[in-house]
Tab-separated table of C-alpha atoms in Angstrom:
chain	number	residue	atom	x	y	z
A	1	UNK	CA	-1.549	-38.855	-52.419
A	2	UNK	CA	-1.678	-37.586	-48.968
A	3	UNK	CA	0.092	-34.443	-47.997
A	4	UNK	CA	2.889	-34.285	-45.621
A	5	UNK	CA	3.097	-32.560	-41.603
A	6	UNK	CA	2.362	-28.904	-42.333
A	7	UNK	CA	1.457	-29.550	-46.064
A	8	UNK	CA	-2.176	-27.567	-47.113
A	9	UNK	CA	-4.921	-29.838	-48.117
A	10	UNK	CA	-5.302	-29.981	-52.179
A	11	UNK	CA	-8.168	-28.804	-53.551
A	12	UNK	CA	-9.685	-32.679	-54.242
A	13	UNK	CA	-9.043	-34.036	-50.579
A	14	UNK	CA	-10.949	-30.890	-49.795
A	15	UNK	CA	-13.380	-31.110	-51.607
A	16	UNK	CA	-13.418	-35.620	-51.328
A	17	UNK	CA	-13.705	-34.642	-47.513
A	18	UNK	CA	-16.765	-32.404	-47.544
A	19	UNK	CA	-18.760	-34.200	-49.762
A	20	UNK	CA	-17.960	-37.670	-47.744
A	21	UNK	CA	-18.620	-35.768	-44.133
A	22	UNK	CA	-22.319	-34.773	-45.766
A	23	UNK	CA	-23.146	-38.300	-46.838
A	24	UNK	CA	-22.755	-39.424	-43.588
A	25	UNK	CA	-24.401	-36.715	-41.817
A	26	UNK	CA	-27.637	-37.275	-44.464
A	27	UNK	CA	-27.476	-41.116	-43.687
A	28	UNK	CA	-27.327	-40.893	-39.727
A	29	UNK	CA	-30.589	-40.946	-38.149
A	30	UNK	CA	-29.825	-38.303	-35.756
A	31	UNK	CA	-28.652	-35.761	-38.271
A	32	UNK	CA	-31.859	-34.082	-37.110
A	33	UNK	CA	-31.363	-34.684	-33.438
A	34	UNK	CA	-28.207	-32.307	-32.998
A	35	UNK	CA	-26.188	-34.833	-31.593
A	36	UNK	CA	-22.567	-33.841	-31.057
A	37	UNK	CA	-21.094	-36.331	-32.637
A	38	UNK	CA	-23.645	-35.299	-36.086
A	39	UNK	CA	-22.541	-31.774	-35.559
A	40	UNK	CA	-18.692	-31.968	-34.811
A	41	UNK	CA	-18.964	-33.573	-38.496
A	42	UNK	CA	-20.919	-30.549	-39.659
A	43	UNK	CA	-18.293	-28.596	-38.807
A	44	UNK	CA	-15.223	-30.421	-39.943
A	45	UNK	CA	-17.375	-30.740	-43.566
A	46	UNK	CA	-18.123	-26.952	-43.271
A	47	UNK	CA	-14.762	-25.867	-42.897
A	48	UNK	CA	-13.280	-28.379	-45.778
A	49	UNK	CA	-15.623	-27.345	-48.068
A	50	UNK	CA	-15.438	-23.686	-47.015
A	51	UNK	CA	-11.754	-24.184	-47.719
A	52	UNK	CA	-12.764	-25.557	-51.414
A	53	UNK	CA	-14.715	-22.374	-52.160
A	54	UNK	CA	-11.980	-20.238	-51.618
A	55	UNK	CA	-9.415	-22.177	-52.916
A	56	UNK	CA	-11.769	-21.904	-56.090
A	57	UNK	CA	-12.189	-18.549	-55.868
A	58	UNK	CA	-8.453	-17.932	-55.945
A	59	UNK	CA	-7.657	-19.986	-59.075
A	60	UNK	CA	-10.376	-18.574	-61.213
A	61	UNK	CA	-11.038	-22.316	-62.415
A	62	UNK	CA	-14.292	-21.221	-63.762
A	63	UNK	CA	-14.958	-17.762	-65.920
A	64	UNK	CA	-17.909	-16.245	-67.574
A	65	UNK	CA	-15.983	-15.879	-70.638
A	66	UNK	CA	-15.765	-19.178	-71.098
A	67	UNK	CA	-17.813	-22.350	-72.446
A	68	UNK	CA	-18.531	-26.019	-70.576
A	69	UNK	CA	-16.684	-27.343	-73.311
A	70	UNK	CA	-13.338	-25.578	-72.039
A	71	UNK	CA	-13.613	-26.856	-68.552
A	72	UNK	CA	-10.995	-29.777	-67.892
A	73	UNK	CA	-13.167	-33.127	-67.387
A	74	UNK	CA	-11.075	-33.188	-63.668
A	75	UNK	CA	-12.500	-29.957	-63.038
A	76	UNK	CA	-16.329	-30.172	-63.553
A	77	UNK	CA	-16.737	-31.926	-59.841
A	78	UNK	CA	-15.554	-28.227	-58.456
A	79	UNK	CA	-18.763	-26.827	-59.512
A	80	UNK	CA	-20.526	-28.891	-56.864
A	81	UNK	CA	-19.063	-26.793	-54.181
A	82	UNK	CA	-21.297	-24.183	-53.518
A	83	UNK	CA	-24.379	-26.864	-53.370
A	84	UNK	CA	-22.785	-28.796	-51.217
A	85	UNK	CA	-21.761	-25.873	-48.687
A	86	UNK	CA	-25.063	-24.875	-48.653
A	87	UNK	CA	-26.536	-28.822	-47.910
A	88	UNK	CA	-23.992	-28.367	-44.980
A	89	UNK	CA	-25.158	-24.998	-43.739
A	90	UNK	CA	-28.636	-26.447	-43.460
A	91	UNK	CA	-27.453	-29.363	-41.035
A	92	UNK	CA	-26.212	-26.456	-38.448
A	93	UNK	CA	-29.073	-26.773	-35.857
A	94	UNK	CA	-28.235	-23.307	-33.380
A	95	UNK	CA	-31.978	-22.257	-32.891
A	96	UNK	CA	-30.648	-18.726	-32.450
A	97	UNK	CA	-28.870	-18.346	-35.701
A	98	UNK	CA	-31.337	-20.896	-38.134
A	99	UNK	CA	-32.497	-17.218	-39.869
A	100	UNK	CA	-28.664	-16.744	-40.442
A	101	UNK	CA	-28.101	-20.224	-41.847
A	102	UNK	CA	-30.972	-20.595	-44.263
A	103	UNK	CA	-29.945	-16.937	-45.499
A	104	UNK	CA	-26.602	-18.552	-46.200
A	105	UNK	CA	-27.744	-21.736	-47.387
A	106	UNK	CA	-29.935	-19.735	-49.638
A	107	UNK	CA	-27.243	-17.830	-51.090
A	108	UNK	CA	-24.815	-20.793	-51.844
A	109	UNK	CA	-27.640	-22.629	-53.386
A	110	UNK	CA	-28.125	-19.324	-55.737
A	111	UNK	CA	-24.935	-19.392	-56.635
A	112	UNK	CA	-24.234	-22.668	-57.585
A	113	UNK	CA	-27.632	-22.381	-59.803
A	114	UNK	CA	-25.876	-19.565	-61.255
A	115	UNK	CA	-22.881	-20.447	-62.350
A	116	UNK	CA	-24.500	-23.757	-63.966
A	117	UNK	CA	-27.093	-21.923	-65.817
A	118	UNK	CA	-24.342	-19.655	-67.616
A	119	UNK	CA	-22.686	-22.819	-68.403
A	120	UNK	CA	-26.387	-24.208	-70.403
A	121	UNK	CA	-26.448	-26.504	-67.330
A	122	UNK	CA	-29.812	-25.310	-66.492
A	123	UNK	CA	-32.188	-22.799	-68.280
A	124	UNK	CA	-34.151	-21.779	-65.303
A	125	UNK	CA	-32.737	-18.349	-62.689
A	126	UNK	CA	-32.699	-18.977	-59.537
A	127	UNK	CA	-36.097	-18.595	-57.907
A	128	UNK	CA	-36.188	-14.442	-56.046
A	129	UNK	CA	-35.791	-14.265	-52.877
A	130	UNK	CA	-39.601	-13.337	-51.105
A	131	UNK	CA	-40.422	-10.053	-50.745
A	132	UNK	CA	-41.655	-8.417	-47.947
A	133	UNK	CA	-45.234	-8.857	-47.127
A	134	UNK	CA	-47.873	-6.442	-48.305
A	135	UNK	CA	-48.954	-3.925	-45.797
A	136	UNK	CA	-52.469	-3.992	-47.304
A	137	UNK	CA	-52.228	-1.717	-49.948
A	138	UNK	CA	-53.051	-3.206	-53.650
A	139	UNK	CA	-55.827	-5.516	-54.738
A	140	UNK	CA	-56.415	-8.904	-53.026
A	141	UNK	CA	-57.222	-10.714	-56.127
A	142	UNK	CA	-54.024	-9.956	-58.609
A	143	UNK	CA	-51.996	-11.603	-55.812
A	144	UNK	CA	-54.202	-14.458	-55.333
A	145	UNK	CA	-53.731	-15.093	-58.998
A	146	UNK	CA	-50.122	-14.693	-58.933
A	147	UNK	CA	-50.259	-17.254	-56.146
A	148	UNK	CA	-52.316	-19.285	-58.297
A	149	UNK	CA	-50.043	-18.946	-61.034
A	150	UNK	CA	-46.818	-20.050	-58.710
A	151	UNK	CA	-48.386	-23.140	-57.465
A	152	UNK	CA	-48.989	-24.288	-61.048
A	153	UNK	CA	-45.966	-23.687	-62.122
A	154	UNK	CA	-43.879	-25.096	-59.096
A	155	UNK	CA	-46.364	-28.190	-59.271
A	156	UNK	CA	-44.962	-28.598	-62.661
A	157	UNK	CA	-41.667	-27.812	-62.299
A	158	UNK	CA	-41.908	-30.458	-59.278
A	159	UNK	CA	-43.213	-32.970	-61.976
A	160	UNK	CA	-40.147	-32.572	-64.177
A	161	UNK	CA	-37.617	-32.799	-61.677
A	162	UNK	CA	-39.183	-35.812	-60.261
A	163	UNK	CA	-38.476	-37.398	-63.682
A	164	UNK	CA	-35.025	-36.176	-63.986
A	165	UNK	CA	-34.303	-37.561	-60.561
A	166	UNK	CA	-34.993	-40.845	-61.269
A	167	UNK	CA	-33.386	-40.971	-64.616
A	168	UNK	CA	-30.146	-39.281	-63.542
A	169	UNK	CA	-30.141	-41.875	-60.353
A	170	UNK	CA	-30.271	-44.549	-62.519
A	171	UNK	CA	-27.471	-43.686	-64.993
A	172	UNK	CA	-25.136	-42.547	-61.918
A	173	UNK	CA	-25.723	-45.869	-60.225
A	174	UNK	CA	-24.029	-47.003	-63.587
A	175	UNK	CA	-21.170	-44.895	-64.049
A	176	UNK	CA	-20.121	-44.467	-60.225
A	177	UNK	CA	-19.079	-48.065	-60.488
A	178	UNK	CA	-16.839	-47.967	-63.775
A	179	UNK	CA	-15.220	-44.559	-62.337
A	180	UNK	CA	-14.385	-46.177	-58.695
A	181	UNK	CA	-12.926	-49.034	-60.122
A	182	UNK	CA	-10.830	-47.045	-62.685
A	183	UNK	CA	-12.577	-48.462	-65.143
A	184	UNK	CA	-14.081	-45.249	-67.083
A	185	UNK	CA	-12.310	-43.504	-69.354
A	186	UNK	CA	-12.318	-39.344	-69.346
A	187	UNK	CA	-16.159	-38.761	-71.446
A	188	UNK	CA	-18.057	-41.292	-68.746
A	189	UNK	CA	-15.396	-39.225	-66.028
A	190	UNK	CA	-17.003	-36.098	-67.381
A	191	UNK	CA	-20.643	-37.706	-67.799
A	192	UNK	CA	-20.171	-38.647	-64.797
A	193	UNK	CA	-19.590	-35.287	-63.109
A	194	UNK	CA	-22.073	-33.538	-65.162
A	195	UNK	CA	-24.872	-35.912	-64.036
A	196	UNK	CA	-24.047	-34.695	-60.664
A	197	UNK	CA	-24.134	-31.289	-61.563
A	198	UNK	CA	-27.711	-32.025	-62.736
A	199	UNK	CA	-28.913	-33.898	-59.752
A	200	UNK	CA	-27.777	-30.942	-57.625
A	201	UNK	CA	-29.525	-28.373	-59.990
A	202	UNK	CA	-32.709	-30.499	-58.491
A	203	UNK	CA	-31.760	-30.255	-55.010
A	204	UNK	CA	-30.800	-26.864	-55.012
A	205	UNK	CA	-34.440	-25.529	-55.786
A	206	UNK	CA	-36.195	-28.277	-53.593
A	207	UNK	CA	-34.165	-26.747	-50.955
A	208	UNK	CA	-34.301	-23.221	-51.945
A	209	UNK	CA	-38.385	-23.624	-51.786
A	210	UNK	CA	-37.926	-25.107	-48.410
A	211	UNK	CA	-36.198	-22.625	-46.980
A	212	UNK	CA	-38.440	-19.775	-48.264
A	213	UNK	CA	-41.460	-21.731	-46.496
A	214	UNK	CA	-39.081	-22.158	-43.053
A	215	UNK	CA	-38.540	-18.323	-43.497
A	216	UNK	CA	-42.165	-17.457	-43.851
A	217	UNK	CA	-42.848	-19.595	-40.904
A	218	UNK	CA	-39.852	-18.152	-38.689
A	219	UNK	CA	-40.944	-14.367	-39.695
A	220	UNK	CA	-44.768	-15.462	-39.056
A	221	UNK	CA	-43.629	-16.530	-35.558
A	222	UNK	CA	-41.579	-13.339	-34.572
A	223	UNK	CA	-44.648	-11.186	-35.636
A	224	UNK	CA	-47.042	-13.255	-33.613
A	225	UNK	CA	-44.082	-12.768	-30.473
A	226	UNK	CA	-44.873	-8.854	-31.131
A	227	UNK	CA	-48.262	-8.639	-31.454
A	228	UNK	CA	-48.967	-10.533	-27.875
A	229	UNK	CA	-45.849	-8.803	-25.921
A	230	UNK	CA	-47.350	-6.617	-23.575
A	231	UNK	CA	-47.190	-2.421	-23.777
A	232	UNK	CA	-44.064	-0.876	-23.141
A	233	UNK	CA	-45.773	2.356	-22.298
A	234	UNK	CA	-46.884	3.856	-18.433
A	235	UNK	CA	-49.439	1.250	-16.781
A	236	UNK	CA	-52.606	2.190	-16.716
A	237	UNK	CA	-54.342	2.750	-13.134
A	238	UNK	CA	-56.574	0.062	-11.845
A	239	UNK	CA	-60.115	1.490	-10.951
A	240	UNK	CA	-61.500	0.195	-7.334
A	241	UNK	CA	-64.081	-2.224	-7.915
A	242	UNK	CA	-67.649	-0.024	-7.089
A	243	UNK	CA	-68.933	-0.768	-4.465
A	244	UNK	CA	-72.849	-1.559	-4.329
A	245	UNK	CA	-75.575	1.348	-3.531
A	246	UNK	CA	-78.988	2.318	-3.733
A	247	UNK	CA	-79.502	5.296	-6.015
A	248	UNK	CA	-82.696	7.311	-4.975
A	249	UNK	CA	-83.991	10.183	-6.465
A	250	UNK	CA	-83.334	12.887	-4.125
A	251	UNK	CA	-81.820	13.069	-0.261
A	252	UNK	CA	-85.516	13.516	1.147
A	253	UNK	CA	-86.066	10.118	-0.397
A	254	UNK	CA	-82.670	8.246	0.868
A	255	UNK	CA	-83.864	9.373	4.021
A	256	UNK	CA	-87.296	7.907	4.027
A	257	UNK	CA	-86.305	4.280	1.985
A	258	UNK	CA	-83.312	3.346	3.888
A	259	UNK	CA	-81.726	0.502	2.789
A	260	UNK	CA	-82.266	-1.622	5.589
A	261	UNK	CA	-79.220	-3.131	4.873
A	262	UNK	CA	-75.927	-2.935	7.159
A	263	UNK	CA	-73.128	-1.277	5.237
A	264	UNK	CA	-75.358	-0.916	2.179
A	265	UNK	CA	-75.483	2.874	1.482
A	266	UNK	CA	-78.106	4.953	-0.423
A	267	UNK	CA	-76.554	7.416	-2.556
A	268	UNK	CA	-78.812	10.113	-4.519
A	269	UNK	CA	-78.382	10.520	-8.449
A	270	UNK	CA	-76.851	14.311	-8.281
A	271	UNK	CA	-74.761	12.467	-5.344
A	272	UNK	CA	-73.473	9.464	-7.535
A	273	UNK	CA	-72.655	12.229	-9.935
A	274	UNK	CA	-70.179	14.234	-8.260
A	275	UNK	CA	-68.651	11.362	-7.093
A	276	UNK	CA	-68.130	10.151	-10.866
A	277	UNK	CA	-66.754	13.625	-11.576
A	278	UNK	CA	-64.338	13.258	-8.811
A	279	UNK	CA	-62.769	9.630	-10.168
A	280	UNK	CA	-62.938	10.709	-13.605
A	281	UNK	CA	-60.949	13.822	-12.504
A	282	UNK	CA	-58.580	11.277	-10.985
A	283	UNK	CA	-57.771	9.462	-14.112
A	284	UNK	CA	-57.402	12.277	-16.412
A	285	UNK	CA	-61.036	11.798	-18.319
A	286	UNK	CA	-63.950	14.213	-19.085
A	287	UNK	CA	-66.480	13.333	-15.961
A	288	UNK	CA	-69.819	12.361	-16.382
A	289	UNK	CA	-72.326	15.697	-17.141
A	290	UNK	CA	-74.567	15.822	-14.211
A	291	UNK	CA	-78.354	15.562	-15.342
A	292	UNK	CA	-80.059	18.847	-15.917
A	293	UNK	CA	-81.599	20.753	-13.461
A	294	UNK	CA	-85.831	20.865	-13.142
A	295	UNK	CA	-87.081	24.278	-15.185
A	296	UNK	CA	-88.307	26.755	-12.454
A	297	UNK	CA	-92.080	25.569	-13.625
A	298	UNK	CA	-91.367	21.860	-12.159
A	299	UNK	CA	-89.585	23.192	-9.296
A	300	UNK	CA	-92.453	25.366	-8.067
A	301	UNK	CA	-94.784	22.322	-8.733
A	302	UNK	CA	-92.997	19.607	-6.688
A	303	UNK	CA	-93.286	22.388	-4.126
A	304	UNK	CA	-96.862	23.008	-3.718
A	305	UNK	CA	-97.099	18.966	-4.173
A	306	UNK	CA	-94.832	19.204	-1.108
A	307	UNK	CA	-96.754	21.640	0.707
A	308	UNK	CA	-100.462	19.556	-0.146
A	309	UNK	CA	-98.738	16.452	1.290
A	310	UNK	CA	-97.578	17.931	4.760
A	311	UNK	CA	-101.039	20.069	4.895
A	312	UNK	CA	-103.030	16.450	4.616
A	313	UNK	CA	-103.016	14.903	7.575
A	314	UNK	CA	-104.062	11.510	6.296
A	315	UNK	CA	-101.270	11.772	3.832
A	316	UNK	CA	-99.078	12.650	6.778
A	317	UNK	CA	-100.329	9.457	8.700
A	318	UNK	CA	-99.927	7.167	6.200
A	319	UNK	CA	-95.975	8.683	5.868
A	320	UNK	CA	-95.308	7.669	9.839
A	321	UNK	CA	-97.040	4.414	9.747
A	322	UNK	CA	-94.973	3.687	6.474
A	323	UNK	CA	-91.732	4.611	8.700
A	324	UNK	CA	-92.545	2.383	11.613
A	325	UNK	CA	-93.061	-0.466	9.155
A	326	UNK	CA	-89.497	-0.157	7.577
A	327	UNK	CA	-87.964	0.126	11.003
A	328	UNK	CA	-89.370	-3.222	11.900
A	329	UNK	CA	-89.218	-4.563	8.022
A	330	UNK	CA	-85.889	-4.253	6.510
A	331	UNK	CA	-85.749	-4.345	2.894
A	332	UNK	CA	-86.196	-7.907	1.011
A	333	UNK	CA	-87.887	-9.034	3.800
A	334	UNK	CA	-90.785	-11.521	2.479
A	335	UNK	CA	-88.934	-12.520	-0.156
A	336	UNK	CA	-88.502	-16.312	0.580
A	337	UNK	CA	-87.746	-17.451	-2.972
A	338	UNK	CA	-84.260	-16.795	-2.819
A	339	UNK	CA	-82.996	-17.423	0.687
A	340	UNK	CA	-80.912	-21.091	0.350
């Protein structure tokens, strides 16, 4: 019976309209898509069955203290609620807020798994909600045989629910039928119900292990974002590119082998030093240690080499003729190999 202008929705239309709403969101083919029309009915089912839970919630129709037995054959289908809330939540598709929804979903799912299993509906707990990641510390193998040890267990678990599915889809194909038409009486009414209780049990940990993976994925993702955003801290300075030089060994030598170059400058190594102190002094870094001075022994003997040189005249010659040569010679020249 429908209710009247201004009359509050019972609890069954409620509940009637949110489970209809998410049967034909599931069977459109852009339920994925985020079409409007696919989310305006996301919403409506959302709110009904939002409306369900707390209309639940306020008559107390289910208690701990209580057995499945006790529970009016009319009322078993109210246990569906929170699984079905949570099927809706996951058909919200807001990119910004999909952490928020599968945390909801999640929690609706949990529930529902819950309540069943304190009713012997189900003997397994909900599966624990992933922990956050270990930040190195603890041995690499105990977790990869925990992991081990998950994997053969969901595998399994998988197996088993696989079978239930199809058994429980064949004996609701035959009882939806008698219960449509009026036909059933209350046990195949309550059968009925129960077997849907069951088939959600199943649903509600295949979706439950999605969403874990989706979260691992989505939290994978934001630490990836973070690890390749750039520095929040002061730029660093950009050096000048060096420019090319000769580096001789002293200024008497720059002198003698110019470069022959244009623009091309010679530059002697205690020279190039200072100038590296000077930059590095810039930037805020230790500069370069400047190479050790010649012992007084070495000193004196490069200067009676010196004085030998400039006392031989044939020495001397051979110095000039060498300087005419580069005046008229710049450096490279001869080298034909590499010209284009």
């Amino acid at each position: 019976m429908a209710e009247g202008p201004g009359e509050a929705p019972r609890l069954p239309e409620l509940l009637e309209t949110g489970w209809r709403l998410l049967e034909e969101v599931e069977a459109d083919t852009e339920s994925s898509s985020g079409a409007p029309s696919v989310q305006a009915k996301v919403r409506r089912g959302l709110g009904a069955l939002q409306q369900a839970a707390d209309m639940v919630a306020q008559l107390e129709l289910f208690s701990e203290n209580e057995e499945l037995e006790e529970i009016a054959s009319a009322d078993l289908r109210f246990l569906l609620v929170p699984a079905l809330l949570g099927a809706m939540t996951l058909r919200q598709v807001e990119p910004s807020r999909r952490r928020q929804h599968l945390e909801s979903a999640r929690q609706h799912f949990c529930r529902f798994l819950e309540q069943c299993r304190a009713y012997g509906l189900g003997s397994a707990p909900p599966p624990p909600a992933p922990g956050p990641e270990d930040g190195g510390t603890g041995s690499a193998a105990p977790a990869a045989q925990r992991g081990l040890l998950a994997m053969a267990s969901s595998r399994q678990a998988k197996i088993e629910r696989y079978k239930q599915k199809k058994e429980l889809e064949n004996r609701l194909a035959s009882l939806k039928t008698f219960v449509e038409n009026g036909q059933a009486d209350e046990d195949q009414v309550r059968e009925l119900y129960l077997l849907h209780a069951r088939k959600w049990i199943n649903i509600s940990f295949e979706e439950i292990e999605s969403i874990d993976q989706e979260m691992a994925i989505l939290r994978s993702r934001d630490t990836l974002k973070q690890s390749s955003a750039p520095p929040h801290g002061p730029s660093r300075q950009v050096r000048a590119p060096l420019k090319p030089f000769i580096l001789t060994r002293d200024a008497a030598q720059a002198k003698v082998f110019g470069a022959g170059y244009p623009g091309l400058p010679t530059m002697t190594v205690n020279d190039w030093y200072d100038q590296k102190r000077r930059e590095e002094a810039t930037f805020g870094q230790g500069a370069p240690q400047r190479p050790p001075d010649t012992n007084d022994e070495e000193l004196q003997k490069e200067e009676q080499e010196k004085k030998e040189e400039r006392d031989d005249e044939e020495t001397l010659q051979k110095a000039r003729n060498w300087d005419d040569w580069k005046d008229t010679h710049p450096r490279g020249y001869g080298n034909r190999q590499n010209m284009g």
